[in-house]
PDB file of C-alpha atoms in Angstrom:
ATOM      1  CA  MET J   1     -42.519 -29.328  36.283  1.00 73.00           C
ATOM      2  CA  PHE J   2     -43.112 -32.954  36.512  1.00 82.00           C
ATOM      3  CA  GLU J   3     -41.362 -34.858  39.287  1.00 87.00           C
ATOM      4  CA  ASN J   4     -39.446 -37.887  38.441  1.00 89.00           C
ATOM      5  CA  ASP J   5     -41.394 -40.191  40.742  1.00 89.00           C
ATOM      6  CA  ALA J   6     -44.642 -39.029  39.185  1.00 90.00           C
ATOM      7  CA  LEU J   7     -43.320 -39.801  35.631  1.00 92.00           C
ATOM      8  CA  ARG J   8     -42.225 -43.237  36.879  1.00 91.00           C
ATOM      9  CA  LEU J   9     -45.698 -43.886  38.322  1.00 92.00           C
ATOM     10  CA  LEU J  10     -46.994 -42.798  34.894  1.00 93.00           C
ATOM     11  CA  VAL J  11     -45.075 -45.415  33.058  1.00 93.00           C
ATOM     12  CA  ALA J  12     -45.882 -48.106  35.581  1.00 93.00           C
ATOM     13  CA  VAL J  13     -49.779 -47.460  35.292  1.00 94.00           C
ATOM     14  CA  ALA J  14     -49.449 -47.365  31.632  1.00 93.00           C
ATOM     15  CA  GLU J  15     -47.397 -50.579  31.255  1.00 92.00           C
ATOM     16  CA  THR J  16     -49.853 -52.446  33.749  1.00 92.00           C
ATOM     17  CA  GLY J  17     -53.068 -50.775  32.835  1.00 93.00           C
ATOM     18  CA  SER J  18     -54.182 -50.573  36.489  1.00 92.00           C
ATOM     19  CA  PHE J  19     -53.624 -48.436  39.455  1.00 92.00           C
ATOM     20  CA  THR J  20     -53.600 -51.517  41.734  1.00 91.00           C
ATOM     21  CA  LYS J  21     -50.915 -53.268  39.772  1.00 92.00           C
ATOM     22  CA  ALA J  22     -48.794 -50.073  39.439  1.00 92.00           C
ATOM     23  CA  ALA J  23     -49.222 -49.783  43.274  1.00 91.00           C
ATOM     24  CA  VAL J  24     -47.953 -53.329  43.742  1.00 92.00           C
ATOM     25  CA  ARG J  25     -44.927 -52.791  41.390  1.00 90.00           C
ATOM     26  CA  LEU J  26     -43.856 -49.567  43.094  1.00 89.00           C
ATOM     27  CA  ASN J  27     -44.882 -50.562  46.653  1.00 90.00           C
ATOM     28  CA  TYR J  28     -47.422 -47.985  46.969  1.00 91.00           C
ATOM     29  CA  THR J  29     -51.044 -48.157  48.307  1.00 91.00           C
ATOM     30  CA  GLN J  30     -53.783 -47.920  45.638  1.00 89.00           C
ATOM     31  CA  SER J  31     -55.067 -44.730  47.120  1.00 91.00           C
ATOM     32  CA  ALA J  32     -51.643 -43.032  46.888  1.00 91.00           C
ATOM     33  CA  VAL J  33     -51.406 -43.897  43.347  1.00 91.00           C
ATOM     34  CA  SER J  34     -54.833 -42.504  42.695  1.00 91.00           C
ATOM     35  CA  ARG J  35     -53.706 -39.198  44.539  1.00 92.00           C
ATOM     36  CA  ARG J  36     -50.456 -38.883  42.651  1.00 91.00           C
ATOM     37  CA  ILE J  37     -52.114 -39.536  39.240  1.00 92.00           C
ATOM     38  CA  ALA J  38     -54.693 -36.925  39.954  1.00 92.00           C
ATOM     39  CA  THR J  39     -51.989 -34.370  41.010  1.00 92.00           C
ATOM     40  CA  LEU J  40     -50.085 -35.122  37.812  1.00 93.00           C
ATOM     41  CA  GLU J  41     -53.288 -34.590  35.556  1.00 92.00           C
ATOM     42  CA  GLN J  42     -53.880 -31.288  37.425  1.00 93.00           C
ATOM     43  CA  GLN J  43     -50.020 -30.417  36.577  1.00 92.00           C
ATOM     44  CA  ALA J  44     -50.690 -31.713  32.676  1.00 92.00           C
ATOM     45  CA  GLY J  45     -54.012 -29.474  32.467  1.00 92.00           C
ATOM     46  CA  GLY J  46     -56.260 -32.484  32.073  1.00 93.00           C
ATOM     47  CA  PRO J  47     -56.896 -36.275  32.234  1.00 94.00           C
ATOM     48  CA  LEU J  48     -54.071 -38.582  31.031  1.00 94.00           C
ATOM     49  CA  PHE J  49     -55.987 -41.879  31.349  1.00 93.00           C
ATOM     50  CA  GLU J  50     -59.178 -43.168  30.055  1.00 93.00           C
ATOM     51  CA  ARG J  51     -60.894 -44.966  32.960  1.00 91.00           C
ATOM     52  CA  LEU J  52     -62.248 -48.239  31.724  1.00 91.00           C
ATOM     53  CA  PRO J  53     -64.539 -50.693  33.356  1.00 89.00           C
ATOM     54  CA  ARG J  54     -61.671 -52.872  33.920  1.00 88.00           C
ATOM     55  CA  GLY J  55     -58.459 -50.889  34.268  1.00 89.00           C
ATOM     56  CA  VAL J  56     -57.127 -47.693  32.535  1.00 92.00           C
ATOM     57  CA  ARG J  57     -55.353 -46.723  29.338  1.00 93.00           C
ATOM     58  CA  LEU J  58     -53.398 -43.702  28.009  1.00 94.00           C
ATOM     59  CA  ASN J  59     -55.454 -41.030  26.160  1.00 95.00           C
ATOM     60  CA  PRO J  60     -53.693 -38.856  23.532  1.00 94.00           C
ATOM     61  CA  ALA J  61     -52.277 -36.380  26.180  1.00 94.00           C
ATOM     62  CA  GLY J  62     -51.139 -39.320  28.307  1.00 93.00           C
ATOM     63  CA  ARG J  63     -49.443 -41.004  25.347  1.00 94.00           C
ATOM     64  CA  ALA J  64     -47.605 -37.645  24.500  1.00 94.00           C
ATOM     65  CA  LEU J  65     -46.380 -37.430  28.280  1.00 94.00           C
ATOM     66  CA  HIS J  66     -45.566 -41.161  28.364  1.00 94.00           C
ATOM     67  CA  ARG J  67     -43.235 -40.769  25.427  1.00 92.00           C
ATOM     68  CA  HIS J  68     -41.337 -38.011  27.124  1.00 93.00           C
ATOM     69  CA  ALA J  69     -41.493 -39.772  30.458  1.00 92.00           C
ATOM     70  CA  VAL J  70     -39.740 -42.732  28.977  1.00 91.00           C
ATOM     71  CA  GLU J  71     -36.977 -40.734  27.273  1.00 90.00           C
ATOM     72  CA  VAL J  72     -36.277 -38.672  30.567  1.00 91.00           C
ATOM     73  CA  LEU J  73     -36.294 -41.617  32.737  1.00 89.00           C
ATOM     74  CA  GLY J  74     -34.016 -43.592  30.363  1.00 86.00           C
ATOM     75  CA  ARG J  75     -31.566 -40.588  30.351  1.00 86.00           C
ATOM     76  CA  LEU J  76     -31.515 -40.554  33.950  1.00 88.00           C
ATOM     77  CA  THR J  77     -30.907 -44.147  34.274  1.00 82.00           C
ATOM     78  CA  ARG J  78     -28.045 -43.964  31.959  1.00 75.00           C
ATOM     79  CA  ALA J  79     -26.601 -40.941  33.830  1.00 80.00           C
ATOM     80  CA  GLU J  80     -26.690 -43.153  37.155  1.00 81.00           C
ATOM     81  CA  ARG J  81     -24.939 -45.989  35.501  1.00 72.00           C
ATOM     82  CA  GLU J  82     -22.263 -43.579  33.845  1.00 71.00           C
ATOM     83  CA  LEU J  83     -21.625 -41.943  37.204  1.00 75.00           C
ATOM     84  CA  ALA J  84     -21.491 -45.302  38.982  1.00 74.00           C
ATOM     85  CA  VAL J  85     -18.769 -46.492  36.415  1.00 68.00           C
ATOM     86  CA  LEU J  86     -16.965 -43.364  36.647  1.00 67.00           C
ATOM     87  CA  ARG J  87     -16.751 -43.253  40.282  1.00 71.00           C
ATOM     88  CA  ALA J  88     -15.564 -47.055  40.275  1.00 69.00           C
ATOM     89  CA  GLY J  89     -12.903 -46.101  37.748  1.00 63.00           C
ATOM     90  CA  HIS J  90     -14.172 -48.479  35.006  1.00 66.00           C
ATOM     91  CA  GLY J  91     -15.152 -45.773  32.401  1.00 68.00           C
ATOM     92  CA  GLY J  92     -16.724 -42.608  31.567  1.00 76.00           C
ATOM     93  CA  LEU J  93     -15.276 -39.427  30.310  1.00 83.00           C
ATOM     94  CA  LEU J  94     -11.751 -38.350  31.266  1.00 89.00           C
ATOM     95  CA  HIS J  95     -10.652 -34.818  30.419  1.00 92.00           C
ATOM     96  CA  VAL J  96      -6.850 -34.889  29.659  1.00 97.00           C
ATOM     97  CA  GLY J  97      -4.413 -32.184  29.117  1.00 97.00           C
ATOM     98  CA  ALA J  98      -0.888 -31.956  27.956  1.00 97.00           C
ATOM     99  CA  PHE J  99       1.561 -29.472  26.482  1.00 93.00           C
ATOM    100  CA  ALA J 100       2.693 -30.004  23.004  1.00 90.00           C
ATOM    101  CA  THR J 101       5.823 -32.047  23.238  1.00 91.00           C
ATOM    102  CA  ALA J 102       4.151 -34.357  25.845  1.00 94.00           C
ATOM    103  CA  ASN J 103       1.699 -35.105  22.985  1.00 94.00           C
ATOM    104  CA  ILE J 104       4.349 -36.362  20.842  1.00 91.00           C
ATOM    105  CA  SER J 105       4.942 -39.816  22.396  1.00 90.00           C
ATOM    106  CA  LEU J 106       4.356 -39.696  26.245  1.00 94.00           C
ATOM    107  CA  MET J 107       0.726 -39.033  26.449  1.00 96.00           C
ATOM    108  CA  PRO J 108      -0.161 -41.215  23.326  1.00 95.00           C
ATOM    109  CA  ALA J 109       1.729 -44.241  24.870  1.00 94.00           C
ATOM    110  CA  ALA J 110      -0.064 -43.857  28.271  1.00 96.00           C
ATOM    111  CA  LEU J 111      -3.403 -43.262  26.634  1.00 96.00           C
ATOM    112  CA  ARG J 112      -2.999 -46.485  24.615  1.00 96.00           C
ATOM    113  CA  ALA J 113      -2.254 -48.372  27.698  1.00 95.00           C
ATOM    114  CA  LEU J 114      -5.386 -46.872  29.452  1.00 94.00           C
ATOM    115  CA  GLN J 115      -7.411 -47.932  26.543  1.00 93.00           C
ATOM    116  CA  GLU J 116      -6.269 -51.512  26.445  1.00 93.00           C
ATOM    117  CA  ALA J 117      -6.778 -51.638  30.320  1.00 91.00           C
ATOM    118  CA  THR J 118     -10.008 -49.823  30.560  1.00 88.00           C
ATOM    119  CA  PRO J 119     -11.767 -49.727  27.024  1.00 88.00           C
ATOM    120  CA  ASP J 120     -14.855 -48.035  28.510  1.00 82.00           C
ATOM    121  CA  VAL J 121     -12.991 -44.783  29.310  1.00 87.00           C
ATOM    122  CA  GLU J 122     -13.776 -42.072  26.762  1.00 86.00           C
ATOM    123  CA  VAL J 123     -10.900 -39.674  26.630  1.00 92.00           C
ATOM    124  CA  VAL J 124     -11.184 -35.985  25.658  1.00 91.00           C
ATOM    125  CA  ALA J 125      -7.654 -34.640  24.989  1.00 95.00           C
ATOM    126  CA  VAL J 126      -6.664 -30.777  25.226  1.00 94.00           C
ATOM    127  CA  GLU J 127      -3.397 -29.512  24.124  1.00 95.00           C
ATOM    128  CA  GLY J 128      -2.166 -26.119  25.656  1.00 93.00           C
ATOM    129  CA  PRO J 129       0.552 -24.303  27.430  1.00 91.00           C
ATOM    130  CA  THR J 130       1.160 -25.194  31.144  1.00 93.00           C
ATOM    131  CA  ASP J 131      -0.506 -22.118  32.619  1.00 92.00           C
ATOM    132  CA  THR J 132      -3.718 -22.744  30.634  1.00 93.00           C
ATOM    133  CA  LEU J 133      -3.831 -26.237  31.631  1.00 95.00           C
ATOM    134  CA  ILE J 134      -3.227 -25.509  35.307  1.00 95.00           C
ATOM    135  CA  GLN J 135      -6.205 -23.118  35.195  1.00 93.00           C
ATOM    136  CA  ARG J 136      -8.391 -25.626  33.506  1.00 93.00           C
ATOM    137  CA  LEU J 137      -7.688 -28.030  36.095  1.00 94.00           C
ATOM    138  CA  ALA J 138      -8.597 -25.256  38.806  1.00 92.00           C
ATOM    139  CA  ASP J 139     -11.899 -24.627  36.871  1.00 90.00           C
ATOM    140  CA  GLY J 140     -12.845 -28.230  36.900  1.00 89.00           C
ATOM    141  CA  ALA J 141     -12.450 -28.634  33.088  1.00 90.00           C
ATOM    142  CA  LEU J 142      -9.762 -31.107  33.133  1.00 93.00           C
ATOM    143  CA  ASP J 143      -9.277 -34.372  35.392  1.00 93.00           C
ATOM    144  CA  ILE J 144      -5.420 -34.605  34.793  1.00 97.00           C
ATOM    145  CA  ALA J 145      -2.680 -32.780  33.033  1.00 97.00           C
ATOM    146  CA  VAL J 146       1.152 -33.198  32.097  1.00 97.00           C
ATOM    147  CA  VAL J 147       2.633 -29.885  32.764  1.00 96.00           C
ATOM    148  CA  SER J 148       6.127 -28.251  32.760  1.00 93.00           C
ATOM    149  CA  ASP J 149       8.214 -25.736  34.378  1.00 88.00           C
ATOM    150  CA  TYR J 150       9.618 -24.548  30.862  1.00 82.00           C
ATOM    151  CA  PRO J 151       9.728 -21.884  29.825  1.00 76.00           C
ATOM    152  CA  TYR J 152       8.468 -19.630  32.685  1.00 76.00           C
ATOM    153  CA  GLY J 153       8.450 -21.999  35.638  1.00 80.00           C
ATOM    154  CA  LEU J 154       5.489 -23.986  37.090  1.00 87.00           C
ATOM    155  CA  PRO J 155       2.530 -22.011  38.009  1.00 88.00           C
ATOM    156  CA  SER J 156       0.220 -22.740  40.932  1.00 87.00           C
ATOM    157  CA  ALA J 157      -3.532 -22.777  41.440  1.00 89.00           C
ATOM    158  CA  ASP J 158      -5.941 -23.530  44.429  1.00 90.00           C
ATOM    159  CA  GLY J 159      -7.272 -26.976  44.511  1.00 91.00           C
ATOM    160  CA  VAL J 160      -4.397 -28.299  42.047  1.00 95.00           C
ATOM    161  CA  THR J 161      -1.645 -30.637  43.139  1.00 95.00           C
ATOM    162  CA  THR J 162       1.577 -31.284  41.290  1.00 96.00           C
ATOM    163  CA  THR J 163       4.023 -34.061  41.482  1.00 96.00           C
ATOM    164  CA  VAL J 164       7.233 -34.562  39.686  1.00 96.00           C
ATOM    165  CA  LEU J 165       7.114 -36.988  36.803  1.00 95.00           C
ATOM    166  CA  CYS J 166      10.666 -36.847  35.234  1.00 93.00           C
ATOM    167  CA  GLU J 167      13.457 -34.415  34.118  1.00 92.00           C
ATOM    168  CA  ASP J 168      13.800 -33.635  30.465  1.00 91.00           C
ATOM    169  CA  GLU J 169      17.058 -32.763  28.981  1.00 92.00           C
ATOM    170  CA  LEU J 170      17.089 -29.679  26.512  1.00 92.00           C
ATOM    171  CA  PHE J 171      19.240 -30.103  23.331  1.00 95.00           C
ATOM    172  CA  VAL J 172      20.023 -27.371  20.685  1.00 96.00           C
ATOM    173  CA  ALA J 173      18.672 -28.172  17.291  1.00 96.00           C
ATOM    174  CA  LEU J 174      21.159 -27.011  14.416  1.00 96.00           C
ATOM    175  CA  PRO J 175      21.040 -27.222  10.797  1.00 96.00           C
ATOM    176  CA  ARG J 176      23.248 -30.188   9.523  1.00 94.00           C
ATOM    177  CA  GLU J 177      25.643 -27.739   7.823  1.00 94.00           C
ATOM    178  CA  HIS J 178      26.086 -25.662  10.884  1.00 95.00           C
ATOM    179  CA  ARG J 179      29.960 -25.356  12.016  1.00 94.00           C
ATOM    180  CA  LEU J 180      28.981 -26.987  15.532  1.00 95.00           C
ATOM    181  CA  ALA J 181      26.896 -29.687  14.034  1.00 92.00           C
ATOM    182  CA  GLY J 182      29.359 -32.449  14.755  1.00 86.00           C
ATOM    183  CA  ALA J 183      30.240 -31.301  18.347  1.00 83.00           C
ATOM    184  CA  GLY J 184      29.781 -33.606  21.133  1.00 79.00           C
ATOM    185  CA  ALA J 185      28.567 -31.071  23.616  1.00 91.00           C
ATOM    186  CA  ILE J 186      28.324 -27.349  23.093  1.00 95.00           C
ATOM    187  CA  ASP J 187      29.124 -24.323  25.466  1.00 95.00           C
ATOM    188  CA  LEU J 188      26.135 -21.939  25.089  1.00 94.00           C
ATOM    189  CA  ARG J 189      28.780 -19.070  24.531  1.00 95.00           C
ATOM    190  CA  GLU J 190      29.474 -20.647  21.254  1.00 95.00           C
ATOM    191  CA  LEU J 191      26.158 -19.843  20.132  1.00 95.00           C
ATOM    192  CA  ARG J 192      26.042 -16.102  21.202  1.00 94.00           C
ATOM    193  CA  GLU J 193      25.893 -14.845  17.680  1.00 94.00           C
ATOM    194  CA  GLU J 194      22.909 -17.078  16.748  1.00 95.00           C
ATOM    195  CA  ALA J 195      19.115 -16.041  16.399  1.00 96.00           C
ATOM    196  CA  TRP J 196      16.968 -18.100  18.590  1.00 95.00           C
ATOM    197  CA  LEU J 197      13.610 -19.620  17.803  1.00 93.00           C
ATOM    198  CA  GLN J 198      11.411 -19.230  20.967  1.00 89.00           C
ATOM    199  CA  SER J 199       7.759 -19.134  21.631  1.00 83.00           C
ATOM    200  CA  ALA J 200       8.197 -16.908  24.575  1.00 71.00           C
ATOM    201  CA  TYR J 201      10.866 -14.564  25.787  1.00 66.00           C
ATOM    202  CA  GLY J 202      11.278 -11.044  27.380  1.00 63.00           C
ATOM    203  CA  ASP J 203       8.078 -10.508  28.891  1.00 66.00           C
ATOM    204  CA  ARG J 204       8.979 -12.571  32.061  1.00 69.00           C
ATOM    205  CA  PRO J 205      12.112 -14.727  33.082  1.00 73.00           C
ATOM    206  CA  THR J 206      12.645 -17.667  30.893  1.00 82.00           C
ATOM    207  CA  MET J 207      15.025 -20.653  31.189  1.00 84.00           C
ATOM    208  CA  LEU J 208      16.955 -19.542  28.010  1.00 87.00           C
ATOM    209  CA  ALA J 209      17.289 -15.942  29.173  1.00 87.00           C
ATOM    210  CA  ASP J 210      18.741 -17.316  32.490  1.00 88.00           C
ATOM    211  CA  ALA J 211      20.997 -19.723  30.838  1.00 90.00           C
ATOM    212  CA  CYS J 212      22.294 -17.036  28.389  1.00 92.00           C
ATOM    213  CA  ALA J 213      22.785 -14.562  31.332  1.00 91.00           C
ATOM    214  CA  ARG J 214      24.960 -17.304  33.159  1.00 92.00           C
ATOM    215  CA  ALA J 215      27.194 -17.684  30.067  1.00 93.00           C
ATOM    216  CA  GLY J 216      27.685 -13.860  29.976  1.00 94.00           C
ATOM    217  CA  PHE J 217      25.644 -12.693  26.970  1.00 94.00           C
ATOM    218  CA  ALA J 218      22.180 -11.892  25.728  1.00 90.00           C
ATOM    219  CA  PRO J 219      20.666 -13.481  22.629  1.00 89.00           C
ATOM    220  CA  ARG J 220      21.428 -11.503  19.499  1.00 89.00           C
ATOM    221  CA  ARG J 221      17.897 -11.863  18.286  1.00 92.00           C
ATOM    222  CA  ILE J 222      14.686 -14.036  19.326  1.00 91.00           C
ATOM    223  CA  ILE J 223      12.420 -15.048  16.660  1.00 93.00           C
ATOM    224  CA  ARG J 224       9.136 -15.873  18.182  1.00 92.00           C
ATOM    225  CA  ILE J 225       7.641 -18.968  16.705  1.00 91.00           C
ATOM    226  CA  ALA J 226       5.118 -21.032  18.731  1.00 86.00           C
ATOM    227  CA  GLU J 227       4.671 -24.139  16.861  1.00 89.00           C
ATOM    228  CA  TRP J 228       7.411 -26.982  16.628  1.00 90.00           C
ATOM    229  CA  THR J 229       6.866 -27.435  12.937  1.00 91.00           C
ATOM    230  CA  GLY J 230       7.705 -23.884  12.283  1.00 94.00           C
ATOM    231  CA  LYS J 231      10.799 -23.819  14.691  1.00 94.00           C
ATOM    232  CA  PHE J 232      12.101 -26.705  12.924  1.00 95.00           C
ATOM    233  CA  GLY J 233      11.482 -25.316   9.525  1.00 95.00           C
ATOM    234  CA  TYR J 234      13.307 -22.091  10.546  1.00 96.00           C
ATOM    235  CA  VAL J 235      16.363 -24.044  11.919  1.00 97.00           C
ATOM    236  CA  ALA J 236      16.593 -26.057   8.678  1.00 96.00           C
ATOM    237  CA  ALA J 237      16.534 -22.972   6.718  1.00 96.00           C
ATOM    238  CA  GLY J 238      19.614 -21.628   8.827  1.00 95.00           C
ATOM    239  CA  LEU J 239      17.547 -18.739  10.189  1.00 96.00           C
ATOM    240  CA  GLY J 240      18.272 -19.720  13.815  1.00 96.00           C
ATOM    241  CA  VAL J 241      18.725 -22.355  16.578  1.00 96.00           C
ATOM    242  CA  ALA J 242      16.339 -23.875  19.091  1.00 95.00           C
ATOM    243  CA  LEU J 243      16.155 -25.530  22.369  1.00 93.00           C
ATOM    244  CA  VAL J 244      14.414 -28.961  21.811  1.00 93.00           C
ATOM    245  CA  PRO J 245      13.493 -31.361  24.756  1.00 92.00           C
ATOM    246  CA  SER J 246      14.288 -34.957  24.629  1.00 91.00           C
ATOM    247  CA  LEU J 247      10.535 -35.857  24.467  1.00 90.00           C
ATOM    248  CA  ALA J 248      10.441 -34.307  20.862  1.00 89.00           C
ATOM    249  CA  THR J 249      13.698 -35.939  19.640  1.00 87.00           C
ATOM    250  CA  TRP J 250      12.023 -38.474  17.419  1.00 85.00           C
ATOM    251  CA  ALA J 251       9.792 -35.893  15.776  1.00 88.00           C
ATOM    252  CA  VAL J 252      12.954 -33.694  14.649  1.00 93.00           C
ATOM    253  CA  PRO J 253      13.235 -33.759  10.832  1.00 93.00           C
ATOM    254  CA  GLU J 254      16.435 -35.341   9.129  1.00 92.00           C
ATOM    255  CA  GLU J 255      17.644 -31.831   8.126  1.00 94.00           C
ATOM    256  CA  LEU J 256      18.464 -30.914  11.771  1.00 96.00           C
ATOM    257  CA  VAL J 257      20.867 -32.432  14.300  1.00 95.00           C
ATOM    258  CA  LEU J 258      20.587 -32.203  18.069  1.00 95.00           C
ATOM    259  CA  CYS J 259      23.615 -31.350  20.235  1.00 95.00           C
ATOM    260  CA  ARG J 260      23.834 -31.469  24.027  1.00 93.00           C
ATOM    261  CA  LEU J 261      24.717 -28.361  26.023  1.00 94.00           C
ATOM    262  CA  THR J 262      27.262 -28.198  28.816  1.00 93.00           C
ATOM    263  CA  ASP J 263      25.009 -26.043  31.193  1.00 91.00           C
ATOM    264  CA  PRO J 264      23.466 -28.759  33.362  1.00 88.00           C
ATOM    265  CA  ALA J 265      20.618 -26.384  34.474  1.00 86.00           C
ATOM    266  CA  LEU J 266      19.243 -26.554  30.832  1.00 89.00           C
ATOM    267  CA  ARG J 267      16.701 -29.170  31.506  1.00 90.00           C
ATOM    268  CA  ARG J 268      12.940 -28.998  32.235  1.00 91.00           C
ATOM    269  CA  THR J 269      10.809 -30.934  34.730  1.00 93.00           C
ATOM    270  CA  LEU J 270       7.654 -32.519  34.075  1.00 95.00           C
ATOM    271  CA  HIS J 271       4.931 -32.543  36.529  1.00 97.00           C
ATOM    272  CA  LEU J 272       1.604 -34.491  36.842  1.00 97.00           C
ATOM    273  CA  ALA J 273      -1.188 -32.142  37.839  1.00 97.00           C
ATOM    274  CA  LEU J 274      -4.305 -33.314  39.450  1.00 97.00           C
ATOM    275  CA  PRO J 275      -7.403 -31.776  41.243  1.00 94.00           C
ATOM    276  CA  ALA J 276      -7.885 -32.231  45.005  1.00 89.00           C
ATOM    277  CA  ASN J 277     -10.260 -35.106  44.646  1.00 89.00           C
ATOM    278  CA  PRO J 278      -9.167 -36.943  41.390  1.00 91.00           C
ATOM    279  CA  LEU J 279     -11.142 -39.580  39.476  1.00 87.00           C
ATOM    280  CA  PRO J 280      -9.969 -43.207  39.870  1.00 87.00           C
ATOM    281  CA  THR J 281      -9.329 -43.159  35.954  1.00 90.00           C
ATOM    282  CA  ALA J 282      -7.165 -40.008  36.295  1.00 93.00           C
ATOM    283  CA  LEU J 283      -4.979 -41.760  38.965  1.00 93.00           C
ATOM    284  CA  GLN J 284      -4.893 -44.948  36.629  1.00 93.00           C
ATOM    285  CA  LEU J 285      -3.573 -42.686  33.927  1.00 96.00           C
ATOM    286  CA  ARG J 286      -1.040 -41.010  36.291  1.00 96.00           C
ATOM    287  CA  ASN J 287       0.418 -44.467  37.087  1.00 96.00           C
ATOM    288  CA  LEU J 288       0.592 -45.247  33.317  1.00 96.00           C
ATOM    289  CA  LEU J 289       2.371 -42.069  32.593  1.00 96.00           C
ATOM    290  CA  ARG J 290       4.988 -42.963  35.207  1.00 95.00           C
ATOM    291  CA  GLU J 291       5.419 -46.399  33.856  1.00 93.00           C
ATOM    292  CA  ALA J 292       5.845 -44.846  30.346  1.00 90.00           C
ATOM    293  CA  MET J 293       8.812 -42.881  31.664  1.00 85.00           C
ATOM    294  CA  ASN J 294      10.742 -46.012  33.036  1.00 78.00           C
TER     295      ASN J 294
END
């Protein structure tokens, strides 16, 4: 293994052609340079320089090691610059997570604002359910995430803090020909004979199950569809109805209508989740997400 200081010394000697000049450049004594180069040559298995009457020059082995040394030192320098920029909040990688409907308009709007304000930030975006995003934050794989208490409630994890971003009303999506499509607000009991499109149900308490229980019934049927495009397709075909958050309203196809529900508890809460020591760029994105909700 070659030490970084030894590689820097190799490059300095090669560039100056002299142990003495390299010593001056790096603030070493000439004897210290000679000893370090001798140790480096022992580690390399043989001489790296040709000793000339006036100065030194790389031999074939020295040129090979010099090529790698320049590459390694260059990478280290770039890493130092990137870390400095990252810590200062002026750029670098930012790993961002969000659940599906937050990626329809909320997160893209905030990321566009971040890109305009800090163009050197490179965003790595991840989409997933809230429990997965929280775990990835706890594991250090994400720097910030938008999460939700729907449908199961908000999970917790060591080292992850959450703050409320906003409340998001839940509508019911119906096909346009549905008997209640023109209603101003619908009591959930009027939908007791409907099948419901839901990505999760039954394995643990959900907001839909609790709301139906408050209304005095259990859903006649649950059709488990995870993706929003699938849910919209099933609703348009008249195969069921679905809860749709307000964040997703502009993505709803024309074949559907959204109606409000009279149960005031049918709304979810969005949260911003951060690790214990967030990056400056993560805090910047947090502020932009808050502004996007105003």
